Coordinates of C-alpha atoms and ligand atoms in Angstrom, one line a residue:
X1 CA 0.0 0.0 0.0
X2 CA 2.4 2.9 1.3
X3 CA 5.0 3.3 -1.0
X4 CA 9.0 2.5 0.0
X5 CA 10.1 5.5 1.6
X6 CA 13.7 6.0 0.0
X7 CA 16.4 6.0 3.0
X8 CA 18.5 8.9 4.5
X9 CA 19.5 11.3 3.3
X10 CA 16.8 11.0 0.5
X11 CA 14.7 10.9 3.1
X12 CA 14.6 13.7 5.7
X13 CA 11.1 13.7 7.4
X14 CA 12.2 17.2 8.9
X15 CA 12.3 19.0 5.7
X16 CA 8.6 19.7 6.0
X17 CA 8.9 20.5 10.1
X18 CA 11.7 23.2 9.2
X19 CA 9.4 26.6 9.6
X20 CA 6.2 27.9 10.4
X21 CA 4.5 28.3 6.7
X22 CA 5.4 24.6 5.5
X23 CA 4.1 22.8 8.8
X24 CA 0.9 24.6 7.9
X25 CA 1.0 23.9 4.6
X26 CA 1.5 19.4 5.3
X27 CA -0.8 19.7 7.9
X28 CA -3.4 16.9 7.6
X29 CA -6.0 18.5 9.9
X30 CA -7.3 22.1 11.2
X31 CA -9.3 23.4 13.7
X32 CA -12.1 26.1 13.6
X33 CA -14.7 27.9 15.5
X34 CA -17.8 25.8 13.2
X35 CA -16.2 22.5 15.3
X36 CA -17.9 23.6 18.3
X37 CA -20.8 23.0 20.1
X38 CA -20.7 25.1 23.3
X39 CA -22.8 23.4 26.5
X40 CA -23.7 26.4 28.8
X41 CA -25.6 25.9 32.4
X42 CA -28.7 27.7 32.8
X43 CA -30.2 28.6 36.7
X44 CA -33.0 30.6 37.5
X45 CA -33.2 34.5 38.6
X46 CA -32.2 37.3 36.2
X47 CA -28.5 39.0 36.0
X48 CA -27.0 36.0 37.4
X49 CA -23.5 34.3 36.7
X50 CA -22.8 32.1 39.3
X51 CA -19.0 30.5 38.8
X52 CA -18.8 26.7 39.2
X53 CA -17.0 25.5 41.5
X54 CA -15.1 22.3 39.8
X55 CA -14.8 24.1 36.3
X56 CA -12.9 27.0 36.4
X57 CA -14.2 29.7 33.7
X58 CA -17.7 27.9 33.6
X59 CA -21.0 29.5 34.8
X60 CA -24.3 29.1 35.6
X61 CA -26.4 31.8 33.9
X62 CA -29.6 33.1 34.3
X63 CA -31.5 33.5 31.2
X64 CA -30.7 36.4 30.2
X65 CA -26.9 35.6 30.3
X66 CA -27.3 32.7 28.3
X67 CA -29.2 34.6 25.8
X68 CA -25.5 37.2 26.1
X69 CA -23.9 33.7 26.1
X70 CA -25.2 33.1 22.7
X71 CA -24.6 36.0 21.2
X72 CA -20.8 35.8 22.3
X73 CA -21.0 32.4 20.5
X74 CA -22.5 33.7 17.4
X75 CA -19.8 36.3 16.8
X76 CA -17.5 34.0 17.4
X77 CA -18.8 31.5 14.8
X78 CA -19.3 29.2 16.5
X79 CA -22.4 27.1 15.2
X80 CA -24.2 25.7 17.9
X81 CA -24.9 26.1 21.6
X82 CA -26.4 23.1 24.1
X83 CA -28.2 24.1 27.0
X84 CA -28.2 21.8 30.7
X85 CA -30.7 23.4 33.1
X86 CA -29.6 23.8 36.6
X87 CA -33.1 22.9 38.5
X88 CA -34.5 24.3 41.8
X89 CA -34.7 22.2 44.1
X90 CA -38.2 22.2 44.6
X91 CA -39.0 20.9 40.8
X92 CA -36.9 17.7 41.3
X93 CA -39.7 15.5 42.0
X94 CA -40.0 11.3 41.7
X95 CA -42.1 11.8 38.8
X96 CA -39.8 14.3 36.8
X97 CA -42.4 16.2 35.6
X98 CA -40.9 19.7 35.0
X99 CA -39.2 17.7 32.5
X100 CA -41.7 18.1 29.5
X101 CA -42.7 21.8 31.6
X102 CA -43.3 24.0 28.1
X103 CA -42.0 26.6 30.5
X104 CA -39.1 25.0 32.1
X105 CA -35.5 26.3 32.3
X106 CA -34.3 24.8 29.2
X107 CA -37.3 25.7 27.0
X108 CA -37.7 29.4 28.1
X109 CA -34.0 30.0 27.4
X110 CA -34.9 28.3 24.1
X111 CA -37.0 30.7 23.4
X112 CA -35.7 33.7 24.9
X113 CA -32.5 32.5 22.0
X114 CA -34.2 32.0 18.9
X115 CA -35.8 35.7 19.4
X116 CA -32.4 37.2 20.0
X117 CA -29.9 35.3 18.6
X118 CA -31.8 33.5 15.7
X119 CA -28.6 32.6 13.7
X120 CA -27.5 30.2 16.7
X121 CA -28.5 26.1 16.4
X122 CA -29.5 25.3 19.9
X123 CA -29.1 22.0 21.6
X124 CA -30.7 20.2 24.2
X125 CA -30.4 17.5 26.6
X126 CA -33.2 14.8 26.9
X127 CA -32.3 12.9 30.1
X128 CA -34.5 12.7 34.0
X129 CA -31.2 13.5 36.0
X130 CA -31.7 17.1 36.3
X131 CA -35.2 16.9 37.1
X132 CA -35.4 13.7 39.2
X133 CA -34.9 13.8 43.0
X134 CA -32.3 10.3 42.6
X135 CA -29.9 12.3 40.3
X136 CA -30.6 9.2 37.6
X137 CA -31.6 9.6 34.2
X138 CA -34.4 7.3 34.5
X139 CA -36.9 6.5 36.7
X140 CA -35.7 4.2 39.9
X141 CA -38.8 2.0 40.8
X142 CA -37.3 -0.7 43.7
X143 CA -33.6 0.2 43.1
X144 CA -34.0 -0.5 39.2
X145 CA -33.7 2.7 36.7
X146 CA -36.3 1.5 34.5
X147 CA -36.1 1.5 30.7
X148 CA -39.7 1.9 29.1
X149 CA -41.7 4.0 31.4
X150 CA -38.4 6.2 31.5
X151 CA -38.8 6.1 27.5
X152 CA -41.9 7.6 27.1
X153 CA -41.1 10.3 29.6
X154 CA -37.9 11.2 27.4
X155 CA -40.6 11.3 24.2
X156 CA -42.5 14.1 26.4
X157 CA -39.7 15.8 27.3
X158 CA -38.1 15.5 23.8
X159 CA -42.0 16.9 22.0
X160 CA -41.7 19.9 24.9
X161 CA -38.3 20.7 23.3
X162 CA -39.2 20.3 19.9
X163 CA -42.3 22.7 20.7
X164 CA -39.4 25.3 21.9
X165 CA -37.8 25.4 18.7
X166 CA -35.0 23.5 19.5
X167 CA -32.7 22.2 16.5
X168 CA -30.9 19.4 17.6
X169 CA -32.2 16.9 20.6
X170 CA -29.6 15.0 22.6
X171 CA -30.7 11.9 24.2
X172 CA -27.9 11.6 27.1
X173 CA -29.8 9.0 29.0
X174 CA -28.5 5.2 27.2
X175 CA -31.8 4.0 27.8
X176 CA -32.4 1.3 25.0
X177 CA -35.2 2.2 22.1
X178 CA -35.5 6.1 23.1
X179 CA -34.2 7.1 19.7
X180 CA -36.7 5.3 17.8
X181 CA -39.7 6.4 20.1
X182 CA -38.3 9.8 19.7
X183 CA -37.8 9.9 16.4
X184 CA -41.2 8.6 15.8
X185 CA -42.6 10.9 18.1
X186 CA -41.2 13.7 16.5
X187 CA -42.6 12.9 13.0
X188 CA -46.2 12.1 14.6
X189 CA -46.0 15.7 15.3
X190 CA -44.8 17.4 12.6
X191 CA -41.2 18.3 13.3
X192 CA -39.7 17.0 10.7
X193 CA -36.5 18.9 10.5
X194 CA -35.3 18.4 14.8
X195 CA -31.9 16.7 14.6
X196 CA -31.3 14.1 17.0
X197 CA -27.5 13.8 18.1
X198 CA -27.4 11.1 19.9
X199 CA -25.5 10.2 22.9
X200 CA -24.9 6.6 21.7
X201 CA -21.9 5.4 22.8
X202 CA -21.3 6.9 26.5
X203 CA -19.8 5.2 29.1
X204 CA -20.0 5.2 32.9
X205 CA -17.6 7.4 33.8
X206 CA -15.6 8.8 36.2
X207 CA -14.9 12.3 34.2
X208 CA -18.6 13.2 34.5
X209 CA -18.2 14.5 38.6
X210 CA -18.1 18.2 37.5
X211 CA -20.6 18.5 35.4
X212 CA -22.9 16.8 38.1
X213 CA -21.6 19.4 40.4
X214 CA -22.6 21.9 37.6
X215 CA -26.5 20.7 37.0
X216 CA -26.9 19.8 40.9
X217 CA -27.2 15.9 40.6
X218 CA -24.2 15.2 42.7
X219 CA -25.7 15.4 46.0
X220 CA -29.1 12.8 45.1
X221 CA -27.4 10.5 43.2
X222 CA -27.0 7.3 45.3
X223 CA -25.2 4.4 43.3
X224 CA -23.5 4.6 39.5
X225 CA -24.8 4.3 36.4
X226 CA -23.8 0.8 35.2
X227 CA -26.8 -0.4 34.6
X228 CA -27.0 2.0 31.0
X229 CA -23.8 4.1 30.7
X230 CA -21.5 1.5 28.3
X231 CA -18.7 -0.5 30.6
X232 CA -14.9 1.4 29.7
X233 CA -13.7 -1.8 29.0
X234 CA -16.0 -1.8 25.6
X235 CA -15.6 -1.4 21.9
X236 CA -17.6 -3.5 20.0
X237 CA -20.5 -2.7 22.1
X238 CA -20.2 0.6 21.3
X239 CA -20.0 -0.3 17.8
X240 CA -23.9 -2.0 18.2
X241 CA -24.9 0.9 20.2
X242 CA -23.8 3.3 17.4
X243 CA -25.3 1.2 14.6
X244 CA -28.9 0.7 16.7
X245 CA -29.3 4.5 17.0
X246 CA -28.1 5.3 13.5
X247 CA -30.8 3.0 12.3
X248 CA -33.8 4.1 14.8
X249 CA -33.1 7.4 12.7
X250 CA -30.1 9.4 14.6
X251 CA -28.9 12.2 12.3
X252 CA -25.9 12.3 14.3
X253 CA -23.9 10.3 17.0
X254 CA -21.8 11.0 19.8
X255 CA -18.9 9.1 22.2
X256 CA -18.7 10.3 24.9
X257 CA -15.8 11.0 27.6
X258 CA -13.8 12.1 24.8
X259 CA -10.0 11.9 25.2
X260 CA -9.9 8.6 26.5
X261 CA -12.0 7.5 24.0
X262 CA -10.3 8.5 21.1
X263 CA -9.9 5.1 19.5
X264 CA -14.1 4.6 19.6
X265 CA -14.0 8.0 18.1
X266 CA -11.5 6.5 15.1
X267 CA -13.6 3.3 15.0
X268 CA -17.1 4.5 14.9
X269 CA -16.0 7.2 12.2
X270 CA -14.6 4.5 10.1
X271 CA -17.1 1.7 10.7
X272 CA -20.1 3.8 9.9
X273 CA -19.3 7.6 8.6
X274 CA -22.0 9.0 9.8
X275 CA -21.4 12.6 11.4
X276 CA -19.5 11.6 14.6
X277 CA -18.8 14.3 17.5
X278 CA -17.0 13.4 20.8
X279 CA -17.8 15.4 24.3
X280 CA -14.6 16.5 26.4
X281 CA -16.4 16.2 29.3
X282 CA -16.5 18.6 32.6
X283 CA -13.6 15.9 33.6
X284 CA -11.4 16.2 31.2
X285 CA -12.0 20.1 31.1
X286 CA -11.3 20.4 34.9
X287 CA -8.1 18.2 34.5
X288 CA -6.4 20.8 32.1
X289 CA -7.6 23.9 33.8
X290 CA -6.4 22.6 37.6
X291 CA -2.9 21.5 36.0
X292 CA -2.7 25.5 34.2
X293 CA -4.3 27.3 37.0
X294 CA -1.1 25.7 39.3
X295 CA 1.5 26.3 36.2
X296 CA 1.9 22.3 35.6
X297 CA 0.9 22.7 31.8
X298 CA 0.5 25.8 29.6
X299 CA -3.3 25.8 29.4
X300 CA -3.6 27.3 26.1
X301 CA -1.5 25.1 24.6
X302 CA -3.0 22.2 26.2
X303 CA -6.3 23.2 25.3
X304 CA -6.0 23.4 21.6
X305 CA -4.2 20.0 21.5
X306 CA -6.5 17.9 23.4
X307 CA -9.2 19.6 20.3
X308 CA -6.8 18.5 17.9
X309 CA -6.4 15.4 19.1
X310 CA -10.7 14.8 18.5
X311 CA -10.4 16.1 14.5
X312 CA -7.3 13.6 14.3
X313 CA -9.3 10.6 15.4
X314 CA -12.1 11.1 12.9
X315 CA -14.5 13.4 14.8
X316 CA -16.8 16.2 13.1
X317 CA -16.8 18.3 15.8
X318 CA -16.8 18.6 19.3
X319 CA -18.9 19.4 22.6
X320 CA -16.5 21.5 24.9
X321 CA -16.7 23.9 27.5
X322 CA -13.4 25.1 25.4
X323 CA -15.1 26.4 23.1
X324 CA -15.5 30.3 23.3
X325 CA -11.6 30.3 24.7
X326 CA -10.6 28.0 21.9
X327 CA -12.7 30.1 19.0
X328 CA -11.0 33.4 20.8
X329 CA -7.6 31.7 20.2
X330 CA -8.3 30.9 16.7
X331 CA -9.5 34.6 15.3
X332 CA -6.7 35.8 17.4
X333 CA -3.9 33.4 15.0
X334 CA -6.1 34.5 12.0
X335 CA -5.8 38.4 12.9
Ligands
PBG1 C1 -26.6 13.2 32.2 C2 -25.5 13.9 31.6 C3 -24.2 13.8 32.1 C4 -23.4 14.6 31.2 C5 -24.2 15.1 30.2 N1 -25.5 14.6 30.4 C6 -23.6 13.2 33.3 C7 -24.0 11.9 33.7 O1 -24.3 11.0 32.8 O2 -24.0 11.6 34.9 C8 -21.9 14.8 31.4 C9 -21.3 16.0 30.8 C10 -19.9 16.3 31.4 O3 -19.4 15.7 32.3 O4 -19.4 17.4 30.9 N2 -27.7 13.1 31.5

């Protein structure tokens, strides 16, 4: 296949590593702002940005921030922006029903964006966890997160964001058959054109404790989430999770941690070449920013690597809380 290279001195791999213009000129991939989809927090009250503890840099804004948040985003190109509601404690109830709320966090910030920022995509999460008072994504009945009543919650929640004017749905919960009773659900009603992106091969994982932190599940949740999120030690499996979804009609699909799942990233590009995004999670975020904030790394520098690293393996694009920084870096090098 590759031909013979011929040997030294013919052969001087350096030659195209010697200055700035020619390493930009072989290199085999590139970064930009339209990689991007930027997950933001969104609380209650008005004028709020309250700083998150366990990410460094993130916030949780009150509508009207996020609304600012998505303007930011929009100038800075960057194409789409996913929303995880951080609920009041008093609407976390067994039966989750703020979930499908047409007035709920996520669905009035929904709003409040497409009437400001219209040129955004906006992304949602359909999932219990934020809304449940057990911090699971499905409903626990007996200890057991049950799968089909949990499913036909997700389809209410999923119409509410539909009705919202949400672009792209992200199922984030691994219960099995959502996509296709979402998808179907979604047709029944007319909204032909919502994207689902979905969350097909995510694993249990250790890299999620921020973000929990960051939505408020960290307190309720009692257990792990074996019994759905994939087992780390995995590939194939996320291979069949990938092609299940795909064919219950995902537009899109997702791995998710990111960088130590680079290699399902490569694979499920590959296998099925669909469009394929990874998530560097509140995890992997919070590793880089602790390790810069005490001088260990240069954060910048580590930052646009680890995206690199997710257009290397195959990816489309990328959820990251990077994303405003790293599309600032990026019309900065163009300017
Ligand atoms: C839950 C959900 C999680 C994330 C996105 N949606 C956490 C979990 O599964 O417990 C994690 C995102 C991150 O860590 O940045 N539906």
């Amino acid at each position: 296949m590759r031909p013979t290279q011929a040997p030294f001195p013919a052969t001087r791999l350096r030659r195209t590593r010697q200055n700035a213009s020619i390493r930009a000129l072989v290199a085999e991939n590139s970064l930009s702002a339209s990689d991007f989809i930027w997950p933001v927090f969104v609380r209650s009250g008005e004028g709020i940005e309250e700083p998150v503890p366990s990410m460094p840099g993130v916030l949780r804004r009150s509508v009207d921030k996020v609304v600012e948040a998505a303007r930011e985003a929009a100038d800075l190109d960057i194409p789409v922006i996913c929303l995880f509601p951080y609920t009041d404690a008093n609407n976390r109830t067994a039966d989750c029903a703020e979930a499908w709320n047409p007035d709920n966090l996520s669905n009035r910030a929904t709003r409040a964006i497409k009437a400001a920022v219209p040129e955004i995509s906006i992304m949602t999460d359909v999932a219990l966890d934020p809304y449940s008072d057990t911090g699971h994504d499905g409903f626990v009945v007996d200890g057991e997160i049950i799968n089909d009543e949990t499913v036909e919650a997700l389809m209410r929640q999923a119409l509410s964001q539909a009705e919202a004017g949400v672009d792209i749905i992200g199922p984030s919960d691994m219960m099995d058959g959502r996509i296709g009773a979402i998808r179907q659900a979604l047709e029944g009603a007319g909204h032909r054109n919502v994207m689902l992106l979905s969350y097909a091969a995510k694993y249990a994982s250790a890299f999620y404790g921020p973000f929990r932190d960051a939505v408020g599940a960290s307190g309720a949740l009692k257990g792990d989430k074996r019994t759905y999120q994939m087992n780390p030690a995995n590939t194939d499996e996320a291979m069949r999770l990938i092609e299940r979804d795909l064919a219950e009609g995902a537009d899109m699909v997702m791995v998710k941690p990111g960088m130590p799942y680079l290699d399902i990233c490569r694979r499920a590009k590959e296998t099925f070449g669909a469009p394929t995004f990874a998530y560097q999670v509140s995890g992997e975020y919070a590793m880089i920013m602790a390790a810069a904030q005490n001088g260990w790394i240069d954060g910048d520098k580590a930052m646009e690597e680890s995206l690199m690293a997710f257009k290397r393996a195959g990816c489309d694009g990328i959820l990251t809380y990077f994303a405003p920084a790293m599309a600032r870096r990026l019309a900065k090098a163009r300017a």
